[in-house]
C-alpha cells in the first residue's frame, strides 16, 4: 500500500479557507469530551483530527488562554478549521499531517483528542467518493496527496485479496461472492457503478435488508485506502509520549474494529491508566439532533503520573 507519510505544512501553505465552505463538522460527544479532558486555563491540547474545527472551538472556549495544536491529513478539513477558529487568533497552530506521523518535538500536551472515521463533510462532498449516494470517482482518500485510491484497489487487486478486506474490514459475510462479481464486472469508475454491481451480486433478501449491501464493502475500502487500523495502532503507541504526566487521551470511534483496538491498546499500555471501563455513549438528545452520533463511542485514558 502507498504510505501515508506526508510533510507538515504551515497554515499559509494550505488552500484558501473559502474553498472549504462546505466542510461542516458537528462535534460528537462534546460535553463528554470536555469533561474527560478536564480542559484547564492555560492548557495546551492536541486535536489530532481537527475536521471542521468543532471540537477545537469547544476546547478553546472552555477556559482562558487555552492553546490547541490542530492537525489533519485532509487539506479541506484544515482550511475549514482555519476559518472556524479564526476568532482564536494566536492560540491555534495548524499542521497538515497524519496523526500517526505527527512530530511534536519537545512539546507535551495536557490532553489529546482523536475523533476517528469519516467526517460528515467527507460523506457529503460528492467528489470525495466516500458515499454511493452520489455518482463520483472511486477515490476515498482522506489525504488527497497519497497515490492509493479505492479505484486502484477495486480494479487491480486480486479476488482473494478483495474478499479478505471485505470480510476483515467490513465484516461482510458474503465477501467472496461480492469479490467474484466485482472481478467479473470490472473496471469500475464511479461509486454508483460499484454499488449497483454489489447489490446485484447478493440474494434479494439481502439486497433489500436494513442497510444497502454496499455499505460494508465501502467501509472496508475506505479503511484499506487510508490504512486506518494500522495508523490507529501506531497513534496509540506514540500518543502517551506526547502527554504530560496526568494528561488525558480521548478517542472517539465509530465502528467495532476501531473500538476494539482502542480498548485493548489502552489496557496493554504501561504508560496509560484506563479511565473508562466501558465506552461513553451519546445521550438521547444528541442522537436526536445528530443521527451520525448514534454509533460513537468515547474511551479515555490518563498518562501515568510521575513518568517523565
mmCIF file of C-alpha atoms in Angstrom:
data_model
loop_
_atom_site.group_PDB
_atom_site.id
_atom_site.type_symbol
_atom_site.label_atom_id
_atom_site.label_comp_id
_atom_site.label_asym_id
_atom_site.label_seq_id
_atom_site.Cartn_x
_atom_site.Cartn_y
_atom_site.Cartn_z
ATOM 1 C CA UNK A 1 0.000 0.000 0.000
ATOM 2 C CA UNK A 2 1.049 3.589 -0.513
ATOM 3 C CA UNK A 3 2.492 5.335 2.507
ATOM 4 C CA UNK A 4 0.512 7.984 4.311
ATOM 5 C CA UNK A 5 3.687 9.811 5.333
ATOM 6 C CA UNK A 6 3.483 13.475 4.442
ATOM 7 C CA UNK A 7 5.331 16.654 5.220
ATOM 8 C CA UNK A 8 3.693 19.007 7.725
ATOM 9 C CA UNK A 9 2.720 22.346 6.194
ATOM 10 C CA UNK A 10 2.224 25.666 7.907
ATOM 11 C CA UNK A 11 -1.225 27.219 7.554
ATOM 12 C CA UNK A 12 -0.047 29.603 4.851
ATOM 13 C CA UNK A 13 0.722 26.677 2.535
ATOM 14 C CA UNK A 14 -2.830 25.379 2.611
ATOM 15 C CA UNK A 15 -5.802 26.086 0.328
ATOM 16 C CA UNK A 16 -7.832 29.258 0.635
ATOM 17 C CA UNK A 17 -10.251 28.607 3.529
ATOM 18 C CA UNK A 18 -13.124 29.826 1.353
ATOM 19 C CA UNK A 19 -12.704 26.669 -0.741
ATOM 20 C CA UNK A 20 -13.769 24.610 2.278
ATOM 21 C CA UNK A 21 -17.038 26.416 2.976
ATOM 22 C CA UNK A 22 -18.968 23.168 2.509
ATOM 23 C CA UNK A 23 -16.858 21.343 5.104
ATOM 24 C CA UNK A 24 -19.126 21.346 8.166
ATOM 25 C CA UNK A 25 -18.192 19.472 11.339
ATOM 26 C CA UNK A 26 -20.734 18.689 14.071
ATOM 27 C CA UNK A 27 -18.693 17.614 17.099
ATOM 28 C CA UNK A 28 -19.996 14.443 18.744
ATOM 29 C CA UNK A 29 -19.935 13.717 22.484
ATOM 30 C CA UNK A 30 -18.791 17.306 23.035
ATOM 31 C CA UNK A 31 -19.872 17.525 26.681
ATOM 32 C CA UNK A 32 -18.242 14.228 27.480
ATOM 33 C CA UNK A 33 -15.014 15.160 25.680
ATOM 34 C CA UNK A 34 -14.630 18.417 27.604
ATOM 35 C CA UNK A 35 -15.319 16.676 30.915
ATOM 36 C CA UNK A 36 -12.948 13.836 30.066
ATOM 37 C CA UNK A 37 -10.077 16.076 29.000
ATOM 38 C CA UNK A 38 -10.564 18.322 32.018
ATOM 39 C CA UNK A 39 -9.701 21.426 29.987
ATOM 40 C CA UNK A 40 -7.913 23.930 32.225
ATOM 41 C CA UNK A 41 -6.800 27.545 31.934
ATOM 42 C CA UNK A 42 -3.508 27.889 30.075
ATOM 43 C CA UNK A 43 -3.532 24.257 28.954
ATOM 44 C CA UNK A 44 -2.223 23.074 25.593
ATOM 45 C CA UNK A 45 -4.243 20.417 23.757
ATOM 46 C CA UNK A 46 -3.738 18.399 20.593
ATOM 47 C CA UNK A 47 -6.722 17.895 18.293
ATOM 48 C CA UNK A 48 -5.340 15.030 16.229
ATOM 49 C CA UNK A 49 -8.282 15.026 13.775
ATOM 50 C CA UNK A 50 -9.408 18.629 13.652
ATOM 51 C CA UNK A 51 -12.026 18.087 10.919
ATOM 52 C CA UNK A 52 -14.006 21.289 10.545
ATOM 53 C CA UNK A 53 -12.781 22.534 13.936
ATOM 54 C CA UNK A 54 -15.863 21.799 16.044
ATOM 55 C CA UNK A 55 -14.139 20.094 18.960
ATOM 56 C CA UNK A 56 -11.202 22.532 18.875
ATOM 57 C CA UNK A 57 -13.579 25.505 19.137
ATOM 58 C CA UNK A 58 -15.166 23.992 22.253
ATOM 59 C CA UNK A 59 -11.775 23.284 23.835
ATOM 60 C CA UNK A 60 -10.521 26.816 23.142
ATOM 61 C CA UNK A 61 -13.689 28.341 24.608
ATOM 62 C CA UNK A 62 -13.737 26.120 27.702
ATOM 63 C CA UNK A 63 -11.104 28.052 29.680
ATOM 64 C CA UNK A 64 -8.922 31.186 29.370
ATOM 65 C CA UNK A 65 -5.621 31.132 27.465
ATOM 66 C CA UNK A 66 -6.075 27.574 26.162
ATOM 67 C CA UNK A 67 -3.908 26.657 23.179
ATOM 68 C CA UNK A 68 -4.613 23.990 20.562
ATOM 69 C CA UNK A 69 -2.373 22.291 18.059
ATOM 70 C CA UNK A 70 -4.718 21.176 15.278
ATOM 71 C CA UNK A 71 -3.710 18.530 12.740
ATOM 72 C CA UNK A 72 -5.473 16.659 9.962
ATOM 73 C CA UNK A 73 -4.461 14.751 6.841
ATOM 74 C CA UNK A 74 -7.313 16.328 4.862
ATOM 75 C CA UNK A 75 -6.429 19.752 3.440
ATOM 76 C CA UNK A 76 -10.100 20.694 3.064
ATOM 77 C CA UNK A 77 -10.576 19.987 6.768
ATOM 78 C CA UNK A 78 -7.628 22.188 7.718
ATOM 79 C CA UNK A 79 -8.942 25.013 5.534
ATOM 80 C CA UNK A 80 -12.396 24.768 7.107
ATOM 81 C CA UNK A 81 -10.922 24.696 10.615
ATOM 82 C CA UNK A 82 -8.828 27.792 9.887
ATOM 83 C CA UNK A 83 -11.998 29.667 9.030
ATOM 84 C CA UNK A 84 -13.981 28.388 12.022
ATOM 85 C CA UNK A 85 -11.175 29.050 14.515
ATOM 86 C CA UNK A 86 -10.090 32.440 13.174
ATOM 87 C CA UNK A 87 -11.555 34.174 16.247
ATOM 88 C CA UNK A 88 -8.964 32.382 18.401
ATOM 89 C CA UNK A 89 -6.096 34.012 16.518
ATOM 90 C CA UNK A 90 -2.725 33.227 18.044
ATOM 91 C CA UNK A 91 -3.964 30.285 20.107
ATOM 92 C CA UNK A 92 -4.141 27.674 17.342
ATOM 93 C CA UNK A 93 -1.300 26.108 15.354
ATOM 94 C CA UNK A 94 -2.184 24.043 12.272
ATOM 95 C CA UNK A 95 -0.310 21.206 10.593
ATOM 96 C CA UNK A 96 -1.295 19.085 7.600
ATOM 97 C CA UNK A 97 -0.187 15.586 8.603
ATOM 98 C CA UNK A 98 -1.493 12.182 9.564
ATOM 99 C CA UNK A 99 -1.733 11.785 13.340
ATOM 100 C CA UNK A 100 0.455 8.674 13.294
ATOM 101 C CA UNK A 101 3.277 10.703 11.711
ATOM 102 C CA UNK A 102 2.935 13.849 13.803
ATOM 103 C CA UNK A 103 6.218 15.073 15.319
ATOM 104 C CA UNK A 104 5.639 17.407 18.302
ATOM 105 C CA UNK A 105 9.329 17.765 19.165
ATOM 106 C CA UNK A 106 9.759 18.616 22.836
ATOM 107 C CA UNK A 107 6.149 19.778 23.191
ATOM 108 C CA UNK A 108 3.935 17.830 25.595
ATOM 109 C CA UNK A 109 0.179 18.276 25.881
ATOM 110 C CA UNK A 110 -2.338 18.439 28.707
ATOM 111 C CA UNK A 111 -4.741 16.402 26.605
ATOM 112 C CA UNK A 112 -5.108 14.755 23.200
ATOM 113 C CA UNK A 113 -8.322 14.118 21.259
ATOM 114 C CA UNK A 114 -8.776 11.905 18.199
ATOM 115 C CA UNK A 115 -12.193 11.751 16.512
ATOM 116 C CA UNK A 116 -11.834 8.794 14.152
ATOM 117 C CA UNK A 117 -13.546 7.865 10.927
ATOM 118 C CA UNK A 118 -15.045 9.886 8.117
ATOM 119 C CA UNK A 119 -16.485 13.308 8.822
ATOM 120 C CA UNK A 120 -19.948 14.345 7.721
ATOM 121 C CA UNK A 121 -18.375 16.622 5.125
ATOM 122 C CA UNK A 122 -16.321 13.843 3.590
ATOM 123 C CA UNK A 123 -19.511 11.829 3.146
ATOM 124 C CA UNK A 124 -21.483 14.804 1.870
ATOM 125 C CA UNK A 125 -18.991 16.263 -0.633
ATOM 126 C CA UNK A 126 -19.726 14.073 -3.681
ATOM 127 C CA UNK A 127 -16.376 14.148 -5.456
ATOM 128 C CA UNK A 128 -14.558 12.665 -2.449
ATOM 129 C CA UNK A 129 -16.094 9.284 -3.342
ATOM 130 C CA UNK A 130 -16.846 8.092 0.192
ATOM 131 C CA UNK A 131 -20.581 7.617 -0.393
ATOM 132 C CA UNK A 132 -22.594 5.778 -3.040
ATOM 133 C CA UNK A 133 -25.457 8.235 -2.557
ATOM 134 C CA UNK A 134 -23.693 10.369 -5.188
ATOM 135 C CA UNK A 135 -22.132 9.412 -8.511
ATOM 136 C CA UNK A 136 -18.449 10.197 -8.035
ATOM 137 C CA UNK A 137 -14.983 8.831 -8.827
ATOM 138 C CA UNK A 138 -13.860 5.920 -6.648
ATOM 139 C CA UNK A 139 -11.452 7.940 -4.518
ATOM 140 C CA UNK A 140 -11.935 7.716 -0.705
ATOM 141 C CA UNK A 141 -8.549 9.270 0.128
ATOM 142 C CA UNK A 142 -8.555 11.321 3.310
ATOM 143 C CA UNK A 143 -5.124 12.617 2.311
ATOM 144 C CA UNK A 144 -5.513 13.515 -1.347
ATOM 145 C CA UNK A 145 -1.752 13.670 -1.817
ATOM 146 C CA UNK A 146 -1.375 9.898 -1.483
ATOM 147 C CA UNK A 147 -1.457 7.633 -4.536
ATOM 148 C CA UNK A 148 -3.648 4.720 -3.459
ATOM 149 C CA UNK A 149 -7.371 5.154 -4.252
ATOM 150 C CA UNK A 150 -10.444 2.946 -3.993
ATOM 151 C CA UNK A 151 -10.406 2.613 -7.800
ATOM 152 C CA UNK A 152 -6.888 1.168 -7.696
ATOM 153 C CA UNK A 153 -7.962 -1.438 -5.144
ATOM 154 C CA UNK A 154 -11.204 -2.416 -6.886
ATOM 155 C CA UNK A 155 -9.740 -2.587 -10.378
ATOM 156 C CA UNK A 156 -6.336 -4.131 -9.703
ATOM 157 C CA UNK A 157 -6.274 -6.203 -6.512
ATOM 158 C CA UNK A 158 -6.896 -9.933 -6.970
ATOM 159 C CA UNK A 159 -10.157 -11.589 -5.983
ATOM 160 C CA UNK A 160 -8.859 -13.294 -2.847
ATOM 161 C CA UNK A 161 -7.377 -10.056 -1.521
ATOM 162 C CA UNK A 162 -10.610 -8.169 -2.169
ATOM 163 C CA UNK A 163 -12.634 -10.843 -0.372
ATOM 164 C CA UNK A 164 -10.213 -10.660 2.555
ATOM 165 C CA UNK A 165 -10.535 -6.909 3.075
ATOM 166 C CA UNK A 166 -14.324 -7.038 2.664
ATOM 167 C CA UNK A 167 -14.519 -9.699 5.374
ATOM 168 C CA UNK A 168 -11.859 -8.286 7.717
ATOM 169 C CA UNK A 169 -12.573 -4.560 7.478
ATOM 170 C CA UNK A 170 -16.258 -4.638 6.552
ATOM 171 C CA UNK A 171 -17.303 -7.797 8.424
ATOM 172 C CA UNK A 172 -19.112 -8.736 5.211
ATOM 173 C CA UNK A 173 -20.224 -12.397 5.335
ATOM 174 C CA UNK A 174 -20.782 -12.540 1.536
ATOM 175 C CA UNK A 175 -17.292 -11.212 0.850
ATOM 176 C CA UNK A 176 -16.244 -13.973 -1.567
ATOM 177 C CA UNK A 177 -19.410 -13.732 -3.617
ATOM 178 C CA UNK A 178 -19.132 -9.961 -3.883
ATOM 179 C CA UNK A 179 -15.431 -10.062 -4.753
ATOM 180 C CA UNK A 180 -16.079 -12.596 -7.517
ATOM 181 C CA UNK A 181 -18.783 -10.365 -9.049
ATOM 182 C CA UNK A 182 -16.543 -7.317 -8.906
ATOM 183 C CA UNK A 183 -13.679 -9.074 -10.669
ATOM 184 C CA UNK A 184 -16.091 -10.303 -13.361
ATOM 185 C CA UNK A 185 -17.510 -6.817 -13.996
ATOM 186 C CA UNK A 186 -14.507 -4.518 -13.560
ATOM 187 C CA UNK A 187 -13.183 -1.975 -14.351
ATOM 188 C CA UNK A 188 -15.355 0.427 -12.357
ATOM 189 C CA UNK A 189 -15.063 4.199 -12.496
ATOM 190 C CA UNK A 190 -17.788 5.509 -10.174
ATOM 191 C CA UNK A 191 -19.241 4.845 -6.751
ATOM 192 C CA UNK A 192 -22.731 4.138 -8.067
ATOM 193 C CA UNK A 193 -21.484 1.634 -10.658
ATOM 194 C CA UNK A 194 -19.733 -0.310 -7.912
ATOM 195 C CA UNK A 195 -22.688 -0.129 -5.518
ATOM 196 C CA UNK A 196 -25.052 -1.452 -8.196
ATOM 197 C CA UNK A 197 -22.745 -4.368 -9.008
ATOM 198 C CA UNK A 198 -22.545 -5.271 -5.317
ATOM 199 C CA UNK A 199 -26.329 -5.084 -4.937
ATOM 200 C CA UNK A 200 -26.895 -7.500 -7.819
ATOM 201 C CA UNK A 201 -24.299 -9.967 -6.555
ATOM 202 C CA UNK A 202 -26.254 -10.835 -3.389
ATOM 203 C CA UNK A 203 -29.614 -12.597 -2.800
ATOM 204 C CA UNK A 204 -32.750 -10.447 -2.997
ATOM 205 C CA UNK A 205 -33.448 -10.835 0.718
ATOM 206 C CA UNK A 206 -30.004 -9.427 1.443
ATOM 207 C CA UNK A 207 -30.324 -6.777 -1.253
ATOM 208 C CA UNK A 208 -33.377 -5.210 0.385
ATOM 209 C CA UNK A 209 -32.273 -5.543 4.004
ATOM 210 C CA UNK A 210 -31.904 -2.891 6.669
ATOM 211 C CA UNK A 211 -28.781 -1.412 5.101
ATOM 212 C CA UNK A 212 -27.642 -1.228 1.487
ATOM 213 C CA UNK A 213 -25.495 -4.288 0.611
ATOM 214 C CA UNK A 214 -22.648 -1.994 -0.497
ATOM 215 C CA UNK A 215 -22.349 -0.323 2.923
ATOM 216 C CA UNK A 216 -19.880 -2.778 4.457
ATOM 217 C CA UNK A 217 -17.814 -3.018 1.281
ATOM 218 C CA UNK A 218 -17.475 0.771 1.107
ATOM 219 C CA UNK A 219 -16.384 0.833 4.761
ATOM 220 C CA UNK A 220 -13.785 -1.843 4.032
ATOM 221 C CA UNK A 221 -12.470 0.050 1.007
ATOM 222 C CA UNK A 222 -12.170 3.279 2.976
ATOM 223 C CA UNK A 223 -10.238 1.534 5.756
ATOM 224 C CA UNK A 224 -7.904 -0.121 3.232
ATOM 225 C CA UNK A 225 -7.296 3.071 1.246
ATOM 226 C CA UNK A 226 -6.404 5.059 4.366
ATOM 227 C CA UNK A 227 -4.778 2.218 6.355
ATOM 228 C CA UNK A 228 -6.996 3.345 9.205
ATOM 229 C CA UNK A 229 -6.466 0.465 11.635
ATOM 230 C CA UNK A 230 -2.677 0.250 11.393
ATOM 231 C CA UNK A 231 -2.436 4.048 11.641
ATOM 232 C CA UNK A 232 -4.638 3.984 14.759
ATOM 233 C CA UNK A 233 -2.410 1.386 16.423
ATOM 234 C CA UNK A 234 0.675 3.495 15.694
ATOM 235 C CA UNK A 235 -1.021 6.592 17.076
ATOM 236 C CA UNK A 236 -1.991 4.914 20.368
ATOM 237 C CA UNK A 237 1.577 3.652 20.788
ATOM 238 C CA UNK A 238 3.040 7.137 20.280
ATOM 239 C CA UNK A 239 0.439 9.437 21.859
ATOM 240 C CA UNK A 240 1.354 8.718 25.523
ATOM 241 C CA UNK A 241 4.851 10.089 24.832
ATOM 242 C CA UNK A 242 3.259 13.374 23.790
ATOM 243 C CA UNK A 243 1.301 13.781 27.036
ATOM 244 C CA UNK A 244 2.336 15.412 30.282
ATOM 245 C CA UNK A 245 2.014 13.136 33.330
ATOM 246 C CA UNK A 246 -1.684 13.113 34.211
ATOM 247 C CA UNK A 247 -2.619 14.242 30.701
ATOM 248 C CA UNK A 248 -5.695 12.654 29.112
ATOM 249 C CA UNK A 249 -6.004 10.768 25.841
ATOM 250 C CA UNK A 250 -9.583 10.711 24.472
ATOM 251 C CA UNK A 251 -10.513 8.709 21.365
ATOM 252 C CA UNK A 252 -13.921 8.625 19.665
ATOM 253 C CA UNK A 253 -14.531 5.606 17.414
ATOM 254 C CA UNK A 254 -17.458 4.751 15.151
ATOM 255 C CA UNK A 255 -17.256 1.036 14.466
ATOM 256 C CA UNK A 256 -16.339 -2.106 16.370
ATOM 257 C CA UNK A 257 -12.955 -2.626 14.706
ATOM 258 C CA UNK A 258 -11.692 0.768 15.869
ATOM 259 C CA UNK A 259 -13.217 0.486 19.325
ATOM 260 C CA UNK A 260 -11.654 -2.950 19.839
ATOM 261 C CA UNK A 261 -8.200 -1.595 19.047
ATOM 262 C CA UNK A 262 -8.642 1.390 21.380
ATOM 263 C CA UNK A 263 -9.936 -0.811 24.194
ATOM 264 C CA UNK A 264 -7.094 -3.330 24.032
ATOM 265 C CA UNK A 265 -4.271 -0.877 23.342
ATOM 266 C CA UNK A 266 -5.333 1.270 26.285
ATOM 267 C CA UNK A 267 -5.326 -1.782 28.557
ATOM 268 C CA UNK A 268 -1.972 -3.048 27.284
ATOM 269 C CA UNK A 269 -0.139 0.284 27.602
ATOM 270 C CA UNK A 270 2.237 0.611 30.559
ATOM 271 C CA UNK A 271 2.037 4.392 30.246
ATOM 272 C CA UNK A 272 -1.742 4.728 30.496
ATOM 273 C CA UNK A 273 -4.381 4.264 33.180
ATOM 274 C CA UNK A 274 -7.790 3.486 31.686
ATOM 275 C CA UNK A 275 -10.492 5.845 32.980
ATOM 276 C CA UNK A 276 -13.441 4.366 31.073
ATOM 277 C CA UNK A 277 -14.049 0.689 31.800
ATOM 278 C CA UNK A 278 -16.901 0.845 29.299
ATOM 279 C CA UNK A 279 -17.154 3.298 26.396
ATOM 280 C CA UNK A 280 -19.083 6.522 26.908
ATOM 281 C CA UNK A 281 -22.072 6.684 24.551
ATOM 282 C CA UNK A 282 -24.023 9.724 23.294
ATOM 283 C CA UNK A 283 -27.134 10.840 25.162
ATOM 284 C CA UNK A 284 -30.563 10.518 23.536
ATOM 285 C CA UNK A 285 -30.843 14.275 22.956
ATOM 286 C CA UNK A 286 -27.596 14.317 20.983
ATOM 287 C CA UNK A 287 -28.631 11.396 18.779
ATOM 288 C CA UNK A 288 -31.960 13.129 18.124
ATOM 289 C CA UNK A 289 -30.087 16.228 16.902
ATOM 290 C CA UNK A 290 -27.302 14.414 15.028
ATOM 291 C CA UNK A 291 -28.125 10.894 13.833
ATOM 292 C CA UNK A 292 -24.496 10.257 12.905
ATOM 293 C CA UNK A 293 -23.607 10.374 16.608
ATOM 294 C CA UNK A 294 -25.538 7.173 17.319
ATOM 295 C CA UNK A 295 -22.570 4.842 16.773
ATOM 296 C CA UNK A 296 -19.961 6.987 18.528
ATOM 297 C CA UNK A 297 -18.005 5.536 21.453
ATOM 298 C CA UNK A 298 -15.600 7.518 23.626
ATOM 299 C CA UNK A 299 -12.768 5.956 25.630
ATOM 300 C CA UNK A 300 -10.404 7.955 27.843
ATOM 301 C CA UNK A 301 -7.058 7.110 29.446
ATOM 302 C CA UNK A 302 -4.649 9.102 31.589
ATOM 303 C CA UNK A 303 -0.862 9.115 31.340
ATOM 304 C CA UNK A 304 0.702 7.525 34.406
ATOM 305 C CA UNK A 305 1.722 10.265 36.832
ATOM 306 C CA UNK A 306 5.346 10.505 37.777
ATOM 307 C CA UNK A 307 6.566 9.212 34.397
ATOM 308 C CA UNK A 308 8.930 11.504 32.556
#
